[in-house]
Tab-separated table of C-alpha atoms and ligand atoms in Angstrom:
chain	number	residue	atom	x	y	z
A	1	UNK	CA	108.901	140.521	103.685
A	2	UNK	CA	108.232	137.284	101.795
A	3	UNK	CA	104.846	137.790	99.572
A	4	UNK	CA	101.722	135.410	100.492
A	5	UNK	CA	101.041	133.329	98.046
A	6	UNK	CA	98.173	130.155	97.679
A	7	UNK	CA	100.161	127.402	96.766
A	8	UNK	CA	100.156	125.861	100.598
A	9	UNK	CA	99.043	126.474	104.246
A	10	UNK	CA	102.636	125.451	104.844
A	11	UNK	CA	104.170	127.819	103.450
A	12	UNK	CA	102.681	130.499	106.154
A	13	UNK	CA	104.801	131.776	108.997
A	14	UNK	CA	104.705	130.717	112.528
A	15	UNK	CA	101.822	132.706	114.030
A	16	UNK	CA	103.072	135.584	116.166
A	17	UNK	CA	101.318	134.007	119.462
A	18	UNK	CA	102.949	130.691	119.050
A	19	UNK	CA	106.380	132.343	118.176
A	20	UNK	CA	105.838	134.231	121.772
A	21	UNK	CA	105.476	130.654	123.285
A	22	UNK	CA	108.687	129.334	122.145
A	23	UNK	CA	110.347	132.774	123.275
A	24	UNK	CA	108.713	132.431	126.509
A	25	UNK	CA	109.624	128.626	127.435
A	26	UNK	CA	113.385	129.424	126.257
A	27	UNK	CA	114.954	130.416	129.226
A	28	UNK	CA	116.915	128.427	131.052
A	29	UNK	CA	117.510	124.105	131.634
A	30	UNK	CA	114.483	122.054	131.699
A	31	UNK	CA	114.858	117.998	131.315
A	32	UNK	CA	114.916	116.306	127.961
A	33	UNK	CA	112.839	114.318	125.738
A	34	UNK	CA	109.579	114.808	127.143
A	35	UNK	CA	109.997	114.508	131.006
A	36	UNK	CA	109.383	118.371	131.459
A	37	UNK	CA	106.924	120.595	132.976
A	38	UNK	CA	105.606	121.830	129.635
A	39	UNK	CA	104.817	118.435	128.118
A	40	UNK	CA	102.975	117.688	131.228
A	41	UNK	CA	101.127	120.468	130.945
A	42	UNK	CA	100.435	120.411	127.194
A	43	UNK	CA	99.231	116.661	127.543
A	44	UNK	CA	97.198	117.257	130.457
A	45	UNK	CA	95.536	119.992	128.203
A	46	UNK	CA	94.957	117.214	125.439
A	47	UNK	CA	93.051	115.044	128.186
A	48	UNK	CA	90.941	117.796	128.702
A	49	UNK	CA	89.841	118.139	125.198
A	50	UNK	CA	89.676	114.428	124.439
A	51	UNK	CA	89.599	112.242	127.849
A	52	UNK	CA	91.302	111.579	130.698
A	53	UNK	CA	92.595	108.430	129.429
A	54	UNK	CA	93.706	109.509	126.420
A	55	UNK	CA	97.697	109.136	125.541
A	56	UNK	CA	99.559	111.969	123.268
A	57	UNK	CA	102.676	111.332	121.864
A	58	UNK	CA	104.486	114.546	119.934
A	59	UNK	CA	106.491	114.081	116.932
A	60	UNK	CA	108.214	116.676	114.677
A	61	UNK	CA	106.129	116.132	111.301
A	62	UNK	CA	102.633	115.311	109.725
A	63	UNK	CA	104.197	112.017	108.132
A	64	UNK	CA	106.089	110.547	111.075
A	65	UNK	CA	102.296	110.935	113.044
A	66	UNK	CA	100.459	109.027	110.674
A	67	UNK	CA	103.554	106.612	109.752
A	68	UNK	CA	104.155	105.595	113.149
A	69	UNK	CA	100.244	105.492	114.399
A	70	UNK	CA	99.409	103.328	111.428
A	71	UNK	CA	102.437	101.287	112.750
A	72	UNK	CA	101.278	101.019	115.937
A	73	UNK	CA	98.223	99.218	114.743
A	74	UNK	CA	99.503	96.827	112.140
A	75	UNK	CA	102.109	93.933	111.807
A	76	UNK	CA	103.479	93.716	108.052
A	77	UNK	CA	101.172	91.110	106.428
A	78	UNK	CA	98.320	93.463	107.163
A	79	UNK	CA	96.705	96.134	104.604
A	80	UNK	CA	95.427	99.764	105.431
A	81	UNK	CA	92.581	100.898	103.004
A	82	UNK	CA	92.719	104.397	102.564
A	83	UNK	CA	91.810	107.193	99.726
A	84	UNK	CA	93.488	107.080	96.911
A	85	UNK	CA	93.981	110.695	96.716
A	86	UNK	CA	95.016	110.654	100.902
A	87	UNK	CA	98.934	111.902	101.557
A	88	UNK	CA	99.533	108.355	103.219
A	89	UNK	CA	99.569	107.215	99.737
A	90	UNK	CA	100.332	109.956	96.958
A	91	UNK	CA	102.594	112.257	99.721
A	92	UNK	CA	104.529	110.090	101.853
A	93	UNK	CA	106.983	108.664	99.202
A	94	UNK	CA	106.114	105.302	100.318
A	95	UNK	CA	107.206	105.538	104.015
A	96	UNK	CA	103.900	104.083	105.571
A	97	UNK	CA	104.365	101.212	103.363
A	98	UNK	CA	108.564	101.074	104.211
A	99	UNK	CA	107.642	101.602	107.710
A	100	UNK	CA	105.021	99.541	108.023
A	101	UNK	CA	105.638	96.623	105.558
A	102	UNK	CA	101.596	96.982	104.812
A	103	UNK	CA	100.410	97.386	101.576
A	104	UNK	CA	98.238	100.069	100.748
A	105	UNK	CA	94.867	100.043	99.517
A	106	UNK	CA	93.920	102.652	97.556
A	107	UNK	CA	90.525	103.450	96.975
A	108	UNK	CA	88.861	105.970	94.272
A	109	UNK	CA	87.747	108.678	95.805
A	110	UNK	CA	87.027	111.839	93.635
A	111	UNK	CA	85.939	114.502	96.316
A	112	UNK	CA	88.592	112.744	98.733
A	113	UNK	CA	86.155	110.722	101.182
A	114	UNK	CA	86.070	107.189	101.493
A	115	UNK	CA	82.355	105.573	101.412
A	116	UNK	CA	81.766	102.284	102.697
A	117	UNK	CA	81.074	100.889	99.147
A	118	UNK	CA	84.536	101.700	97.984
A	119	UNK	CA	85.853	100.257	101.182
A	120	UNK	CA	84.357	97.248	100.951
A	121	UNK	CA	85.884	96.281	97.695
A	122	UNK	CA	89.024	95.458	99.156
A	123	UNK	CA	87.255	93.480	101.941
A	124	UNK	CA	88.166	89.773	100.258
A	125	UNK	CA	90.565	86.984	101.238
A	126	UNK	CA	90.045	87.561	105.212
A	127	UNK	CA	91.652	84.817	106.585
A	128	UNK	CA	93.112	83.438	103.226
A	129	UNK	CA	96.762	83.579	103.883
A	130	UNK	CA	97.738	84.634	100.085
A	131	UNK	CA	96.322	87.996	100.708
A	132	UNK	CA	97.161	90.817	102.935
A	133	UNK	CA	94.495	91.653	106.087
A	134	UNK	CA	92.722	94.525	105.831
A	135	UNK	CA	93.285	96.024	109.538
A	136	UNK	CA	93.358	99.673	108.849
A	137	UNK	CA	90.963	101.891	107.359
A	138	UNK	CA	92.478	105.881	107.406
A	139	UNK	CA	90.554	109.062	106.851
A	140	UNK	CA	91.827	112.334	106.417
A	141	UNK	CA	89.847	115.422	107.709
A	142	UNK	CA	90.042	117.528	106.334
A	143	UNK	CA	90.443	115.670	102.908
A	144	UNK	CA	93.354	116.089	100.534
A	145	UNK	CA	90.462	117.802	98.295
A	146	UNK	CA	89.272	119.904	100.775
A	147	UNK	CA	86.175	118.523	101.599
A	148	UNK	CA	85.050	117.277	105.331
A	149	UNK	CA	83.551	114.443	106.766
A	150	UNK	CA	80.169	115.043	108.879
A	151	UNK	CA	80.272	113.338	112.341
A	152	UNK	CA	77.742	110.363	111.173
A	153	UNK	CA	79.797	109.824	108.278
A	154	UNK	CA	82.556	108.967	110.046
A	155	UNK	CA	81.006	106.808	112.885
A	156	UNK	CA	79.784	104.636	109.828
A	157	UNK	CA	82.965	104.119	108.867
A	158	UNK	CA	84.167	103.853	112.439
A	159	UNK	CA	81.199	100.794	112.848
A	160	UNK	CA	82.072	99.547	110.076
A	161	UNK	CA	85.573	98.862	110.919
A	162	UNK	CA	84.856	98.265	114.280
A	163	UNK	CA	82.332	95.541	112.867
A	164	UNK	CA	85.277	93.997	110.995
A	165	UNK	CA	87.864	93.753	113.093
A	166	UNK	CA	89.741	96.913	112.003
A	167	UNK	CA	90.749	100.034	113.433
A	168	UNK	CA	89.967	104.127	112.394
A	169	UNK	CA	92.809	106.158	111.666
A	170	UNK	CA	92.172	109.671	110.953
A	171	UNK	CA	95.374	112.129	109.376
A	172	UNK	CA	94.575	115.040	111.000
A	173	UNK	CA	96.809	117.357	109.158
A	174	UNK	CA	93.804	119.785	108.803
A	175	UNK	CA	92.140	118.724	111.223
A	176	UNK	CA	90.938	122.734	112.407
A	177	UNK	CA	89.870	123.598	109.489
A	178	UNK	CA	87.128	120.598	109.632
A	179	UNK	CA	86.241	121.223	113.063
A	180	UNK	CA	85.400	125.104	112.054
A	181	UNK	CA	83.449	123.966	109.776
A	182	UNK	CA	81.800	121.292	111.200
A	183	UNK	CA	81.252	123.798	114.027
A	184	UNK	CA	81.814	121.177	116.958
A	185	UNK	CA	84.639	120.319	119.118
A	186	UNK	CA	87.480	118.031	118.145
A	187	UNK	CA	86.380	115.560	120.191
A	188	UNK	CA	82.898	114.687	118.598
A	189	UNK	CA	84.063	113.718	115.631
A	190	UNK	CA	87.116	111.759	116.510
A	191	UNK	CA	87.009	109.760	119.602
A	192	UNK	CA	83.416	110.045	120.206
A	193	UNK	CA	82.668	109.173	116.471
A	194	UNK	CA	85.193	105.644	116.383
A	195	UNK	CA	88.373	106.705	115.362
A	196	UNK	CA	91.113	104.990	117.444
A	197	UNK	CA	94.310	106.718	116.606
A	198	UNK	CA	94.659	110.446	115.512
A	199	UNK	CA	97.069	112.365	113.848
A	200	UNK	CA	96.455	115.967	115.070
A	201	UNK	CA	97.624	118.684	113.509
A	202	UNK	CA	99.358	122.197	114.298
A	203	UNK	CA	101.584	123.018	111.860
A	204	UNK	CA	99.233	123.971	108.996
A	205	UNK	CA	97.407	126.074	111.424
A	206	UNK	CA	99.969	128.112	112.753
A	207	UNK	CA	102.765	126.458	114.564
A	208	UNK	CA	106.467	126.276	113.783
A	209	UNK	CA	106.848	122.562	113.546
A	210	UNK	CA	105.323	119.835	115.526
A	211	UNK	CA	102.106	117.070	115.599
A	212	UNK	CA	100.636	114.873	117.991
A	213	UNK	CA	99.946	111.206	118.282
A	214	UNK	CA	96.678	110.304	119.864
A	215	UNK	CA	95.490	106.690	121.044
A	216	UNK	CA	91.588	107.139	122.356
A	217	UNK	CA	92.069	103.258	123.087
A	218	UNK	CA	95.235	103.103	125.695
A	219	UNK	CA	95.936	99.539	125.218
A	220	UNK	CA	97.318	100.374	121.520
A	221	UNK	CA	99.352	103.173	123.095
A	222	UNK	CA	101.261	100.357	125.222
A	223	UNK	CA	104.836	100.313	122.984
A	224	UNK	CA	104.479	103.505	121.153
A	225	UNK	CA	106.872	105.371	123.006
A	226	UNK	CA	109.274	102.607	121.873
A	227	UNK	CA	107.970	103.191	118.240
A	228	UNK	CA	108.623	106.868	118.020
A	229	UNK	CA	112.446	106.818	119.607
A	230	UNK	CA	112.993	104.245	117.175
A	231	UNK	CA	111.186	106.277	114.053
A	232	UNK	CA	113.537	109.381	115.182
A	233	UNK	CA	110.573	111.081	116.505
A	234	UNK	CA	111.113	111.413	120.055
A	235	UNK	CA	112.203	115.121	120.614
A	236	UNK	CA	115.443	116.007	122.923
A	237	UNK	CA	113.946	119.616	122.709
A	238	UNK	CA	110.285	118.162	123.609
A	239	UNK	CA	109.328	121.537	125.402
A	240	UNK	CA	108.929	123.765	122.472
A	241	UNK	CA	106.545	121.362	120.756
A	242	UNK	CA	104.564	120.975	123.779
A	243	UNK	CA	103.841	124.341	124.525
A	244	UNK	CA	103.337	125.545	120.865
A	245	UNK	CA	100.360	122.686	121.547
A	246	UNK	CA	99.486	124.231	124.835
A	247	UNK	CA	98.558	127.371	123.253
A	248	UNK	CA	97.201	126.345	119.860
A	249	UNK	CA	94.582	124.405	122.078
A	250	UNK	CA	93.024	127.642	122.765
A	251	UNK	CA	89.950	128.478	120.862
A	252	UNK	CA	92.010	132.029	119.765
A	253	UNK	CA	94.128	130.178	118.103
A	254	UNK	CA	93.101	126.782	116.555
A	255	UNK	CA	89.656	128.101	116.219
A	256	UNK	CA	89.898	131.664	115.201
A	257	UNK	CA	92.965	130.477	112.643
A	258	UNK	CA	90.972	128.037	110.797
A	259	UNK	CA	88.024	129.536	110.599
A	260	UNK	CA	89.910	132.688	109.266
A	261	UNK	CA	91.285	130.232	106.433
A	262	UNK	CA	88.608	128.560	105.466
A	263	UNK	CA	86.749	132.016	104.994
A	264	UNK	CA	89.423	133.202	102.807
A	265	UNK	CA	89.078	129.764	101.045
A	266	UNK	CA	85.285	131.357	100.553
A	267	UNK	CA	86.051	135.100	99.334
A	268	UNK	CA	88.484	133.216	96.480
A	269	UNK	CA	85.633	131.220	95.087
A	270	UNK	CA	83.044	133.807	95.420
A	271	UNK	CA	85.661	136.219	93.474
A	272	UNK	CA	86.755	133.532	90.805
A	273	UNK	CA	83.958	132.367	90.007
A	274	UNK	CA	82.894	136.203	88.794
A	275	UNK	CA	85.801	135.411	86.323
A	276	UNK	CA	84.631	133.152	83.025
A	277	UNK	CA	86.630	130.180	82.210
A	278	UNK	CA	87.578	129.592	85.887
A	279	UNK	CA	85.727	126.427	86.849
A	280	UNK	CA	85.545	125.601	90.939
A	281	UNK	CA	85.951	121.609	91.031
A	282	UNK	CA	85.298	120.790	94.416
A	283	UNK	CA	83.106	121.294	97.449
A	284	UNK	CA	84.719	124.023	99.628
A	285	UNK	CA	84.287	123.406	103.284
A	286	UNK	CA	87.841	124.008	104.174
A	287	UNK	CA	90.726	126.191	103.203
A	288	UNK	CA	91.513	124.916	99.942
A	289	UNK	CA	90.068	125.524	96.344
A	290	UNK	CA	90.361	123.550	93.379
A	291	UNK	CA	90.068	124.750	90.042
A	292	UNK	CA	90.282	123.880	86.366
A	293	UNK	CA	91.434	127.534	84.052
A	294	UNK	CA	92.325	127.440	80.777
A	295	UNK	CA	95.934	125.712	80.900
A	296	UNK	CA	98.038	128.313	78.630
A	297	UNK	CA	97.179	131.031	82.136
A	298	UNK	CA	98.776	128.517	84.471
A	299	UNK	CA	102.258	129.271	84.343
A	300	UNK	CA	101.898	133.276	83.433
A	301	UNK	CA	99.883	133.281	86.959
A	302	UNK	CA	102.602	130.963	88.600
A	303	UNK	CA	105.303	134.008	87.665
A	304	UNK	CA	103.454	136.000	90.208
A	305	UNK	CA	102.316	133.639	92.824
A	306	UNK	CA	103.359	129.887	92.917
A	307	UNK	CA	100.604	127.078	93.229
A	308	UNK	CA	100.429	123.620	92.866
A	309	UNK	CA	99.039	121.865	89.700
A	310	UNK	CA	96.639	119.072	91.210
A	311	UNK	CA	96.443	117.259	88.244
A	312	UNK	CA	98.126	117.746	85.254
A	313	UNK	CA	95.543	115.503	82.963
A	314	UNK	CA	92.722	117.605	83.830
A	315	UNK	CA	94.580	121.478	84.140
A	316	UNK	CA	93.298	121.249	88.149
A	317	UNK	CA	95.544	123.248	90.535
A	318	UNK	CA	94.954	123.778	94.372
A	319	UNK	CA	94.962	127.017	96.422
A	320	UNK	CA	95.167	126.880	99.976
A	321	UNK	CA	94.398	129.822	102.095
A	322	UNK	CA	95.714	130.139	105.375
A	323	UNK	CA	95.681	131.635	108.876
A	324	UNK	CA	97.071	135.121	107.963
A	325	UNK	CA	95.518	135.287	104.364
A	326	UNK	CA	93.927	138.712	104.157
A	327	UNK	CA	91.061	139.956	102.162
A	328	UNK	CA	93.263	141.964	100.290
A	329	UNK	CA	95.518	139.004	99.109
A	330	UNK	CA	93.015	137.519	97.807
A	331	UNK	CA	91.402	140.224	95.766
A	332	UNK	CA	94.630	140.971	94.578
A	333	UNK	CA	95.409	137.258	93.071
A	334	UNK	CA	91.685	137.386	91.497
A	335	UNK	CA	92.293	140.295	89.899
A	336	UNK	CA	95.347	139.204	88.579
A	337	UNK	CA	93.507	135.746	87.113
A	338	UNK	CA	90.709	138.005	86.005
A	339	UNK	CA	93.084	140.218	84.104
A	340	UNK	CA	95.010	137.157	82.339
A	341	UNK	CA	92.205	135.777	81.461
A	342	UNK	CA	90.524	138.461	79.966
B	401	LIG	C1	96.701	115.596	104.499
B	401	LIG	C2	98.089	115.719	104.988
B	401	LIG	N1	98.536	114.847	105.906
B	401	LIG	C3	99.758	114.940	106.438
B	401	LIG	C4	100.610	115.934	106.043
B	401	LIG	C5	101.903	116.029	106.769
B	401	LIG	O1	102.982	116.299	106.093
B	401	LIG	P1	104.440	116.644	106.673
B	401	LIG	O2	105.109	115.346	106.871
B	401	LIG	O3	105.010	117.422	105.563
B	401	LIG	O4	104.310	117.398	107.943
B	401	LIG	C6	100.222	116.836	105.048
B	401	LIG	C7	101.130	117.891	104.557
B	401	LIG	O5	101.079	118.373	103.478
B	401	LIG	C8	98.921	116.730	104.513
B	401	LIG	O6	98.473	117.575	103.582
């Protein structure tokens, strides 16, 4: 069996209820892209989490959701203000900007949240045509560093665009993991906080592939169904991404899976930070850690279990735990630090 590492929550299997799903929904002929019983059902369970009138589009990847939802609310000579840590800018090797033909505005943000004060230094040159429109502000939540948003935090930012003519967009790659910890419901901090497009997330959390599109206001929804076939989103195979959703939407799996991770997320500081020279850099109020350790460790740990260095200026990598992180993984990889270090 392939040994659990910390390096991503991607690089976790497809949980063992979700793989059941797909084996269940194989049999026979069902119609194709999306006109099945399954996507029915799986979006009528989405309207029951978020509103009747919401409308959920399913896509194959994290990049394509927030690619084409940013697309949906733009036209090229606008500008989409965002972290500058978020994935739409460092991850996405440019594709929201090839996509969309918006430029991106990146602002600092060293615990990964954007504050209205950094936002509004790119609010200039409305109206002046030299200058791209701000129309787009996008959030991540969780954040690329872990932390989380609180509800009233994000309605500011939510009135705030709102007050300016702009929309929310919210990558919701991680999106469990902020809702265990925020210990609410998805849909208080999204729709009912402001945010007007979603990217919600599965596959971090314990589905094979698969993310979903959500418009709380179903006027911007009107063409996206013409923006996904034409972004090579629109699934022949729709049914198995449906009802992986169907079943993640239970609290025994979203819930339960995140909150698992982001507990592991909690033994691995409590147990590094017994170790000296290991330095915790961030809040943690997700399922990842960031950490500064004395650079010469970093690749002598990485023999044994691969991670990610975060930044290679300031020796910070990133751990993720994830849904089937155990206890004993992660005493394992702090003992191992611990006895590098030492
Ligand atoms: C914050 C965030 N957004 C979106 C994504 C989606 O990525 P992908 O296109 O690999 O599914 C990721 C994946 O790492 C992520 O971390």
């Amino acid at each position: 069996m392939n040994k659990r590492g910390f390096a991503s929550d991607n690089n976790a299997g497809v949980h063992p209820e979700i793989m059941k799903v797909l084996q269940e929904v194989n049999g026979g002929h069902t119609i194709a892209y999306g006109n099945d019983p399954y996507t029915a059902s799986a979006v009528k369970k989405i309207k029951g989490v978020f509103g009747d009138d919401v409308e959920a589009f399913f896509v194959f990847i994290g990049t394509a959701a927030n690619v084409l939802g940013l697309d949906a609310l733009t036209k090229p000579f606008h500008s989409i203000i965002c972290a500058e840590t978020s994935h739409i800018h460092e991850d996405e090797c440019g594709a929201p900007e090839r996509w969309t033909g918006c430029k991106l505005l990146a602002v600092e943000a060293p615990d990964g949240k954007l504050t209205i004060e950094g936002i509004e230094k790119y609010m200039y040159g409305i109206g002046f045509e030299h200058h791209s429109q701000p129309r787009v502000i996008s959030i991540t939540q969780s954040t690329e560093m872990g932390t989380v948003y609180s509800t009233d935090q994000i309605r500011e930012i939510a009135d705030y665009a709102h007050a300016h003519d702009m929309y929310l967009h919210m990558d919701g790659a991680r999106i469990s993991n902020a809702a265990a910890f925020l210990g609410v419901g998805f849909r208080e901090f999204t729709r009912d906080a402001g945010v007007d497009v979603l990217s919600f997330g599965g596959t971090k959390n314990g589905l094979m592939y698969g993310e979903a599109v959500l418009f709380f206001n179903p006027e911007l929804a009107v063409d996206f169904k013409y923006l996904r076939k034409q972004g090579m989103q629109l699934a022949s195979k729709m049914r198995f991404i449906a009802a992986q959703f169907e079943r993640f939407l239970d609290e025994d799996i979203w819930l339960t899976n995140a909150t698992h991770a982001n507990r592991m997320a909690e033994m691995l500081v409590e147990e590094v930070l017994k170790i000296e020279k290991v330095q915790i850099t961030q809040r943690v109020e997700s399922n990842a850690v960031f950490a500064i350790l004395p650079k010469e460790i970093i690749p002598v740990l990485q023999k044994e279990y691969f991670f990610y260095i975060w930044s290679e200026s300031t020796g910070e990598v990133r751990w993720m735990c994830s849904y089937d992180t155990t206890e004993e993984d992660v005493k394992n990889f702090s003992s191992l630090i611990r006895s590098i270090v030492s």
